[in-house]
CSV table of C-alpha atoms in Angstrom, one decimal:
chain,number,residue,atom,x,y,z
A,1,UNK,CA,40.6,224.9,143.0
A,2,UNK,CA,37.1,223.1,142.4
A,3,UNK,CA,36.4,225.6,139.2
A,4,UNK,CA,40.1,225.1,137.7
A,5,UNK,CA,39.2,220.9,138.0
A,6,UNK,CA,36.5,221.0,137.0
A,7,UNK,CA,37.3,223.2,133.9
A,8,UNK,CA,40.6,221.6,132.9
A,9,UNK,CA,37.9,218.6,132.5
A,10,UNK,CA,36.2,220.7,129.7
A,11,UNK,CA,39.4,221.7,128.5
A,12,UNK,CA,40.8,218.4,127.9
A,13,UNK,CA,37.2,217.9,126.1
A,14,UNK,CA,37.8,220.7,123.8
A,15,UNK,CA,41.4,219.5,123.2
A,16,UNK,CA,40.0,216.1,122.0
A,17,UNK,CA,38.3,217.5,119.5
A,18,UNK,CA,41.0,220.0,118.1
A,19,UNK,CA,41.3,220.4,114.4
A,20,UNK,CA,37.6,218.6,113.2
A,21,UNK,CA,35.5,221.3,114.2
A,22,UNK,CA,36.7,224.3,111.6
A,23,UNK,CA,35.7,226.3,111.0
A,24,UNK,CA,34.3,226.1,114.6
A,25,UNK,CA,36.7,226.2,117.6
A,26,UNK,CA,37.1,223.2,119.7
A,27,UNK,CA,34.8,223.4,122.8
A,28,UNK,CA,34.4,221.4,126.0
A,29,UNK,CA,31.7,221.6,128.8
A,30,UNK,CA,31.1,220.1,132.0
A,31,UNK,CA,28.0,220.7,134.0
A,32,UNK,CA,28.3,219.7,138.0
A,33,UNK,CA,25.4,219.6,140.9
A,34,UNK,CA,26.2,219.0,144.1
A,35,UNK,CA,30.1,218.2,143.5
A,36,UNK,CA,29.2,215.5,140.5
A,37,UNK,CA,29.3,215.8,137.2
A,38,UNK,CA,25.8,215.3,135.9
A,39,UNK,CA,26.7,215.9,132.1
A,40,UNK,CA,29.8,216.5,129.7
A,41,UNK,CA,30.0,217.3,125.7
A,42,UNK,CA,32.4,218.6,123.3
A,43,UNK,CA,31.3,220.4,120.0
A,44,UNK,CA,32.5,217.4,117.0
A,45,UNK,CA,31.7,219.3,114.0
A,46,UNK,CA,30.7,222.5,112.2
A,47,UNK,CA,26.6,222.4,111.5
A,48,UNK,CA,26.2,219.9,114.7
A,49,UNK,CA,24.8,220.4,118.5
A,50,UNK,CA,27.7,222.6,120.2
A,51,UNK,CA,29.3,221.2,123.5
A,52,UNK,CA,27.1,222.9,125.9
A,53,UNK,CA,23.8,221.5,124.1
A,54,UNK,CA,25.5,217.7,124.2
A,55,UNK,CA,25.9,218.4,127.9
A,56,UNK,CA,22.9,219.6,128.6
A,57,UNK,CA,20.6,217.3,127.1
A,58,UNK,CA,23.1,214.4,129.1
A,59,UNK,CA,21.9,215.9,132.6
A,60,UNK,CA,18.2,216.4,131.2
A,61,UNK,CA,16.1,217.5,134.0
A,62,UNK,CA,18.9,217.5,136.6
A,63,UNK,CA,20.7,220.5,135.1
A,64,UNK,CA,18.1,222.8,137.3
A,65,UNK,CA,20.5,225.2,139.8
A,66,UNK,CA,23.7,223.4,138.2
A,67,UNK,CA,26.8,225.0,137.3
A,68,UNK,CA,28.2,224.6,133.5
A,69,UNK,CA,31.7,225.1,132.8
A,70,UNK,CA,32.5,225.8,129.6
A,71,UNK,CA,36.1,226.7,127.5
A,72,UNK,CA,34.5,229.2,125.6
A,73,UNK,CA,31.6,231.6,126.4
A,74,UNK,CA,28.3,230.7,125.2
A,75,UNK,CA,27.0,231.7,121.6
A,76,UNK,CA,24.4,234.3,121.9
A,77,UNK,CA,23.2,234.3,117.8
A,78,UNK,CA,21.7,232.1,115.9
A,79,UNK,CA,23.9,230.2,113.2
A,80,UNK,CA,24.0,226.9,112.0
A,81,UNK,CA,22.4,225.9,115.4
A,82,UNK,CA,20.3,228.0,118.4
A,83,UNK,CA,21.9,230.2,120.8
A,84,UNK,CA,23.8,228.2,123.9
A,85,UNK,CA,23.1,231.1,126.2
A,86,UNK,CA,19.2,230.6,125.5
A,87,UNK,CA,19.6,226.7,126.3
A,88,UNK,CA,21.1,227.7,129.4
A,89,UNK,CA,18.9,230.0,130.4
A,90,UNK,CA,16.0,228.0,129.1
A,91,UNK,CA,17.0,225.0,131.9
A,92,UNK,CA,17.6,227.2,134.7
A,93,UNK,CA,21.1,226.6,135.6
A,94,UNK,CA,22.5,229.4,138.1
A,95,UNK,CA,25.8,229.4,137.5
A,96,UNK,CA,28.0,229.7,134.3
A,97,UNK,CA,31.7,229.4,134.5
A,98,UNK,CA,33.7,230.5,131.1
A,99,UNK,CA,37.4,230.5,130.7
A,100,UNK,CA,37.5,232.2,127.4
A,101,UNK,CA,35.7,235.3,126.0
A,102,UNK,CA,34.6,234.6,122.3
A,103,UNK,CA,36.3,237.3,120.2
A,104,UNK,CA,33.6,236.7,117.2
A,105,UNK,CA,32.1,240.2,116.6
A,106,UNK,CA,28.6,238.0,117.1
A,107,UNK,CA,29.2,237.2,120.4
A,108,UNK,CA,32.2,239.1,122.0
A,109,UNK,CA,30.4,239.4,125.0
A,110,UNK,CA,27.1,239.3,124.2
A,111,UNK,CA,26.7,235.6,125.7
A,112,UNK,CA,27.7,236.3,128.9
A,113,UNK,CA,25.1,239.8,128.8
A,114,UNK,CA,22.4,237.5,128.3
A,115,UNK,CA,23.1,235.2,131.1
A,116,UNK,CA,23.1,238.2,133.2
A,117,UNK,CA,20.1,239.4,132.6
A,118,UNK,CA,18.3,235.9,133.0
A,119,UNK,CA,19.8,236.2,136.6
A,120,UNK,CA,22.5,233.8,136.2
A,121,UNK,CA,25.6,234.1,138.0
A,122,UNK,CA,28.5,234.4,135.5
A,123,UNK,CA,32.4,234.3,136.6
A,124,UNK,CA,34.9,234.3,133.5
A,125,UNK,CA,38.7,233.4,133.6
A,126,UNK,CA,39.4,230.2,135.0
A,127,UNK,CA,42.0,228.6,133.1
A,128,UNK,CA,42.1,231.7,130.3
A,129,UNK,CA,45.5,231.6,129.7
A,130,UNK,CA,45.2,228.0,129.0
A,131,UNK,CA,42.4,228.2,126.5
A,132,UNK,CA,43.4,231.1,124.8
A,133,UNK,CA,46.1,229.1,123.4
A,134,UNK,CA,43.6,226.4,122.7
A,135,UNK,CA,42.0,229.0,120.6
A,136,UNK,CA,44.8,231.6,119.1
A,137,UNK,CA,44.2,230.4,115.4
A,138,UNK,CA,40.5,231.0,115.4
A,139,UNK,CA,40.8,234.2,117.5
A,140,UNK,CA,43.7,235.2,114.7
A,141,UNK,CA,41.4,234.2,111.8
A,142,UNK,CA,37.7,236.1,113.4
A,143,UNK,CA,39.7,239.3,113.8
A,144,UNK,CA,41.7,239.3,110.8
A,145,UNK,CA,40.0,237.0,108.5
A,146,UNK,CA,43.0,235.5,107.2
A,147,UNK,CA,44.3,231.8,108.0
A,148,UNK,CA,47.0,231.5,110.9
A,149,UNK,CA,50.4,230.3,109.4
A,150,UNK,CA,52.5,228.5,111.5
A,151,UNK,CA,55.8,227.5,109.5
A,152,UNK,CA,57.7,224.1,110.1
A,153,UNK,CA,61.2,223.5,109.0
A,154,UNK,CA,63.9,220.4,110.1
A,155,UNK,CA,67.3,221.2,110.0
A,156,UNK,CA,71.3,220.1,112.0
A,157,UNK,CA,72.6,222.2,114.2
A,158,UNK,CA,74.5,224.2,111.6
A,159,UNK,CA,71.5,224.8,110.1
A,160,UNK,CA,71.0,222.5,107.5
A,161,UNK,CA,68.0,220.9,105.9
A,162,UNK,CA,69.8,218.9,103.4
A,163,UNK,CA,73.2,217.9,102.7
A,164,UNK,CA,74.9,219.0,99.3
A,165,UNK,CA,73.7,216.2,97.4
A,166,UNK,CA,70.2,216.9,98.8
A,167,UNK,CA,69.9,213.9,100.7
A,168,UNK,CA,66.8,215.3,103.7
A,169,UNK,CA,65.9,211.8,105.2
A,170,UNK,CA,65.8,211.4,108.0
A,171,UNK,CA,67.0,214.7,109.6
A,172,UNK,CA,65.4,214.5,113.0
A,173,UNK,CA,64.0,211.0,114.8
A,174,UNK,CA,60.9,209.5,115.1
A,175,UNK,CA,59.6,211.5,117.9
A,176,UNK,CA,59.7,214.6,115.9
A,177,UNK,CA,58.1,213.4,113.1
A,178,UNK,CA,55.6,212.3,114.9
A,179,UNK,CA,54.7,215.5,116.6
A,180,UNK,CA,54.5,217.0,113.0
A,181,UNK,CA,51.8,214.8,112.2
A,182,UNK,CA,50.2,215.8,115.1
A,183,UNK,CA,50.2,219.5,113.3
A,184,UNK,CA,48.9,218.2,110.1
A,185,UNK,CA,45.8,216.9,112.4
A,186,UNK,CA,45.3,220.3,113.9
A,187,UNK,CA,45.5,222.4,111.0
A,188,UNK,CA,43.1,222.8,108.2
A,189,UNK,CA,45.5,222.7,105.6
A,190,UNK,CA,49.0,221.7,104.7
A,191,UNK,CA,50.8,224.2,101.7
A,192,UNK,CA,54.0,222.9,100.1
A,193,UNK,CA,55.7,224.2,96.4
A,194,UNK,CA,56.1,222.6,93.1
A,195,UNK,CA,59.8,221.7,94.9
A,196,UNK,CA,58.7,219.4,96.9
A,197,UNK,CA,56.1,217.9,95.0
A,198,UNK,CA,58.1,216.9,92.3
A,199,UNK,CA,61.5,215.9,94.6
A,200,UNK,CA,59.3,213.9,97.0
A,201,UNK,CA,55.6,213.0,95.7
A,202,UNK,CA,54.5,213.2,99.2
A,203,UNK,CA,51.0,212.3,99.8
A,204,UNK,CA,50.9,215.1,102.8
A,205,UNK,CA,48.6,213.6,104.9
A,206,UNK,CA,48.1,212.7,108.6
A,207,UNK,CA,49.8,209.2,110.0
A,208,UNK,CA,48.3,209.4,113.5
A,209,UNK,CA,45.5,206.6,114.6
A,210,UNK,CA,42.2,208.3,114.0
A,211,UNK,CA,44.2,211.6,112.4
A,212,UNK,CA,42.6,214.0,110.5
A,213,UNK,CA,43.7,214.5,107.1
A,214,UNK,CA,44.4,218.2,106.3
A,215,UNK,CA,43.5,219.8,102.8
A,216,UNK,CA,46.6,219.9,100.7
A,217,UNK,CA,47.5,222.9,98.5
A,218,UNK,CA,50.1,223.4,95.9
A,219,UNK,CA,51.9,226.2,94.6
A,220,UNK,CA,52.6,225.4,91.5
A,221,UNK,CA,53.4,228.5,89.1
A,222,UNK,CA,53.5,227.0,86.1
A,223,UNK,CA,51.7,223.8,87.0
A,224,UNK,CA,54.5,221.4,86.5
A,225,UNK,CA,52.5,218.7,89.1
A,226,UNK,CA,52.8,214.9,87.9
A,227,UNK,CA,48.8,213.9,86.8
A,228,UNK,CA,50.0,210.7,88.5
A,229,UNK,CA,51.4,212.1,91.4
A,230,UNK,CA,49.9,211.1,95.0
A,231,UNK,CA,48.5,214.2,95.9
A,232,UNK,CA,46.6,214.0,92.5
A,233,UNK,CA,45.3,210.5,92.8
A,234,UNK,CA,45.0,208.9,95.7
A,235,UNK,CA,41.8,210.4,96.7
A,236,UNK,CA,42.8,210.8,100.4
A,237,UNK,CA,42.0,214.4,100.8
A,238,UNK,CA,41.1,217.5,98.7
A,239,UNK,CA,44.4,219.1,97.2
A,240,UNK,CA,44.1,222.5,95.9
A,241,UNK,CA,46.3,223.8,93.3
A,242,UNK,CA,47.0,227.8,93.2
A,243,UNK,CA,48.6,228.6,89.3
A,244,UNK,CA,49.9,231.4,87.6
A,245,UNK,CA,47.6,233.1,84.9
A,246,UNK,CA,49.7,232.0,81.8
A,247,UNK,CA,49.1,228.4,82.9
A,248,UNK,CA,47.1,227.6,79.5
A,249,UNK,CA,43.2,226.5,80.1
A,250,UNK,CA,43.4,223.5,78.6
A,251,UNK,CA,46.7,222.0,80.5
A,252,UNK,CA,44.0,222.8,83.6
A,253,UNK,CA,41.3,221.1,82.3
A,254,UNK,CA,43.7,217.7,81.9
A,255,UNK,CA,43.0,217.5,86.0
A,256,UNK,CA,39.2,218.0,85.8
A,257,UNK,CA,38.8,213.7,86.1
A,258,UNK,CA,39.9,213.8,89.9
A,259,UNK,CA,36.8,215.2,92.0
A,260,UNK,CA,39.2,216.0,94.7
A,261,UNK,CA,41.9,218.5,92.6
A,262,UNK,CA,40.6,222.0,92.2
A,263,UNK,CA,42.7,224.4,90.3
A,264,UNK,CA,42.9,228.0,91.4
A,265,UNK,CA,44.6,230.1,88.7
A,266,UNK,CA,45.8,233.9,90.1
A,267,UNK,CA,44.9,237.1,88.2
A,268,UNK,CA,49.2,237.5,87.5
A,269,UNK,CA,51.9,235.2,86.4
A,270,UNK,CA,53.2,234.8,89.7
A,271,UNK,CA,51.9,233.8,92.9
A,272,UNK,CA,51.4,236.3,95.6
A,273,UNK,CA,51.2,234.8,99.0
A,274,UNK,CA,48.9,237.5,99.9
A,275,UNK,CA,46.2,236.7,97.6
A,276,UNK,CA,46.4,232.7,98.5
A,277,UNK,CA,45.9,234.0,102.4
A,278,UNK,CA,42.9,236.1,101.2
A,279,UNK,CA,41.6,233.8,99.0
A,280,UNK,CA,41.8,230.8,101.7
A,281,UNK,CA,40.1,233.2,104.4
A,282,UNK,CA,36.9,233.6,102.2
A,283,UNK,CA,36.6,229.5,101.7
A,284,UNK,CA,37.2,229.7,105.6
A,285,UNK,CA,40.4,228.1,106.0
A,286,UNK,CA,41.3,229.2,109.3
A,287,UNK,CA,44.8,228.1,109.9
A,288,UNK,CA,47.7,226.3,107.1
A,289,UNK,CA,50.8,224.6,108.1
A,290,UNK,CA,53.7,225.4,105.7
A,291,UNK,CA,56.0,222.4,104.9
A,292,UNK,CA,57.6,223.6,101.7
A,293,UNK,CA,61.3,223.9,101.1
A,294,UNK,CA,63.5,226.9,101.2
A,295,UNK,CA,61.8,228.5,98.4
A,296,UNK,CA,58.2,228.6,99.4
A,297,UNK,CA,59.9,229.3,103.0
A,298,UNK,CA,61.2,232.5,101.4
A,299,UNK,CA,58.2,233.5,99.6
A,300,UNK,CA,56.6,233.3,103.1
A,301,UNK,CA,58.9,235.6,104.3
A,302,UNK,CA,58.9,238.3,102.1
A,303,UNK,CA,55.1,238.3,102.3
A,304,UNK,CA,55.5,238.6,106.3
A,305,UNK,CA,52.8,236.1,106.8
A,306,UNK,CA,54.5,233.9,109.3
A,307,UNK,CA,52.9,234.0,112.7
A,308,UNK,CA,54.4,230.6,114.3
A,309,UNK,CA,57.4,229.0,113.6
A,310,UNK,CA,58.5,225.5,114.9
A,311,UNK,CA,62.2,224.1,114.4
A,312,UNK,CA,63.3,220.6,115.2
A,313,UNK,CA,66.9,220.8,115.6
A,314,UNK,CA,68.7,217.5,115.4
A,315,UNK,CA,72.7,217.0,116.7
A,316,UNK,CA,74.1,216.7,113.9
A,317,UNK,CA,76.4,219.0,111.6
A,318,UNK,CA,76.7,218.5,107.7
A,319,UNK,CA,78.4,221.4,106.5
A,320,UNK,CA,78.7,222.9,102.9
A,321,UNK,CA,78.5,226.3,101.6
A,322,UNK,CA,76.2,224.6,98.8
A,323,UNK,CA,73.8,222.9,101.8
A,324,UNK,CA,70.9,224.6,101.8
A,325,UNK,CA,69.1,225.9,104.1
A,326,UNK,CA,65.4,226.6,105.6
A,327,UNK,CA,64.7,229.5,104.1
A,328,UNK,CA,66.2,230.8,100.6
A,329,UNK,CA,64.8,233.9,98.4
A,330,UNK,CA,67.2,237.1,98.3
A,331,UNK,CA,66.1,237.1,102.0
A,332,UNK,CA,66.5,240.5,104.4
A,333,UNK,CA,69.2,243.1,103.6
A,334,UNK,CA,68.7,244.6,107.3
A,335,UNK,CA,69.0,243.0,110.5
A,336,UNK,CA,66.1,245.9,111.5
A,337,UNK,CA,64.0,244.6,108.9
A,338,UNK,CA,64.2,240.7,110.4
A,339,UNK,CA,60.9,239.3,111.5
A,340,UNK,CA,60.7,239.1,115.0
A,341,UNK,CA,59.2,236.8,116.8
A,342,UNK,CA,59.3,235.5,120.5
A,343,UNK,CA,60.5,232.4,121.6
A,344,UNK,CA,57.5,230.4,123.2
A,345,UNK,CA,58.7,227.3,124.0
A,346,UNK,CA,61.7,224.6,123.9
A,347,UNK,CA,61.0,220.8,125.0
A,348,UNK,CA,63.4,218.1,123.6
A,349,UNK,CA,61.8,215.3,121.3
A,350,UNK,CA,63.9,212.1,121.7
A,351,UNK,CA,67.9,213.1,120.6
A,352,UNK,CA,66.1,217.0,118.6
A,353,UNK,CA,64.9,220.4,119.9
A,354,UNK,CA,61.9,221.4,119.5
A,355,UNK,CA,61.7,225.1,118.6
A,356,UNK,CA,58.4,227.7,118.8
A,357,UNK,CA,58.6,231.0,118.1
A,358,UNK,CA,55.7,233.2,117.4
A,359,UNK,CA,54.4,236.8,116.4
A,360,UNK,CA,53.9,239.5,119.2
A,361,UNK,CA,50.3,240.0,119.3
């Protein structure tokens, strides 16, 4: 019970941090001698000290036959910063407690190896189930190199985002749309279409109190974005915009004034959500929460790149054959061929349901 309080410590550490360290996971560490806690730290941002350094230079010369706990085993390579494991070893701690196995093909493993055979005890586990969820989008994007895509739709019991006049605010309460901003903070980006672009002008961005704004991206086949729209100008975070290739060059260049806007412009005429995904996992955007309307919904759908989806259901009931709803395209002939995912959670959110499905590992 001692190791599971005194992790849960570190975990809440790592959870603090959660969405400003990409493309970095979140980590927390406690180090504890003699039933205090001596030192804590939590990794803040790609490039600086990780959580188990911070902690360890906060007990100094006390950290001698302590124990560290720490959400995520210790690096064993040198990156942007030294190996953990040697910064352990290095001030003689004897015991390492790790909820969470690094699935990085630099590590996986090889941290806790090296403890080992510096003599320090090592005991893995505590809390895992816990932290593995902390860390599912950066174990998704290590192994597969691709951002994890966790869809978000509002809609009335009937199934409705809109009614026939397409009148969408305000679906679901204020508790709801709160807990989407908390999304927009977690993720590293937030992808909408042309649709709602040009029906909303959003400016996509994060109203929490110290939220993180995510990057914004557009798809935008013909590029039919407002140069005054919000997303173009206000200069409140980068927003990339993914083209077709008959988009002509000089229509692009009419964007080149706002330092923010970068075009991307495909190798076809259409946009393959595919490619984006690919392209996005080399400029190491490790996770993207889709907002877009039915369309971009669809598109997603087809491509089979959904691996959450979260529904707010609010008690209501519009009605309409003309209504649309969450997720248009031609859509699936076969009721074999659905995508399947498993219900993870339900909670209620003021008066709405809160939804989560995921993909099956």
């Amino acid at each position: 019970m001692q190791d599971e309080y005194y992790m849960n410590v570190a975990l809440q550490l790592a959870k603090s941090v959660q969405g400003q360290t990409t493309p970095n996971p979140p980590v927390g560490a406690v180090i504890v001698k003699n039933g205090a806690i001596i030192g804590m730290g939590a990794h803040l941002k790609s490039g600086e000290a990780h959580a188990e350094v911070i902690a360890l230079q906060m007990a100094g010369d006390h950290a001698v036959d302590a124990t560290i706990y720490v959400t995520l085993e210790p690096c064993s390579h040198t990156g942007k910063t030294p190996p953990c494991a040697d910064a352990i070893i290095a001030q003689k701690l004897k015991r390492v407690v790790i909820a969470s196995v690094d699935r990085h093909d630099q590590v996986a493993g090889r941290g806790i190896e090296k403890l080992r055979n510096a003599g320090i005890k090592v005991e893995q586990g505590i809390l895992a189930a816990e932290t593995n969820e902390l860390y599912t989008m950066f174990f998704h994007y290590i192994e597969k190199r691709l951002p994890y895509v966790t869809m978000k739709t509002a809609m009335t019991l009937d199934g409705k985002i809109a009614t026939v006049d397409g009148e969408s605010k305000w679906i679901t309460g204020e508790e709801a749309r709160e807990d989407v901003h908390s999304y927009r903070h977690t993720h590293d980006a937030i992808l909408v279409g042309i649709g709602t672009v040009l029906a909303d002008n959003p400016q996509l961005t994060t109203r929490l109190p110290n939220g993180r704004n995510p990057l914004r991206i557009i798809l935008d086949t013909d590029l039919h974005t407002p140069i005054d729209a919000k997303v173009i100008t206000d200069g409140k975070a980068p927003t990339w915009i993914f083209v077709g290739n008959r988009v002509p060059k000089g229509k692009i260049q009419l964007y080149d004034t706002y330092e923010q806007v970068r075009m991307i412009r495909m190798n076809e005429q259409k946009i393959d959500i595919k490619q984006v995904l690919q392209f996005l996992g080399k400029e190491q955007i490790t996770s993207i929460f889709v907002e877009g309307g039915a369309s971009i919904n669809g598109s997603f759908l087809k491509s089979e790149y959904i691996d959450q989806f979260i529904v707010y259901i609010a008690p209501k009931v519009i009605g309409g054959e003309n209504a649309k709803t969450p997720i248009g395209g031609d859509g699936i002939a076969k009721i074999n061929e659905a995508l399947s995912l498993k219900i993870a959670s339900t909670e209620m959110l003021g008066d709405d349901i809160k939804l989560i499905a995921r993909k099956e590992a």
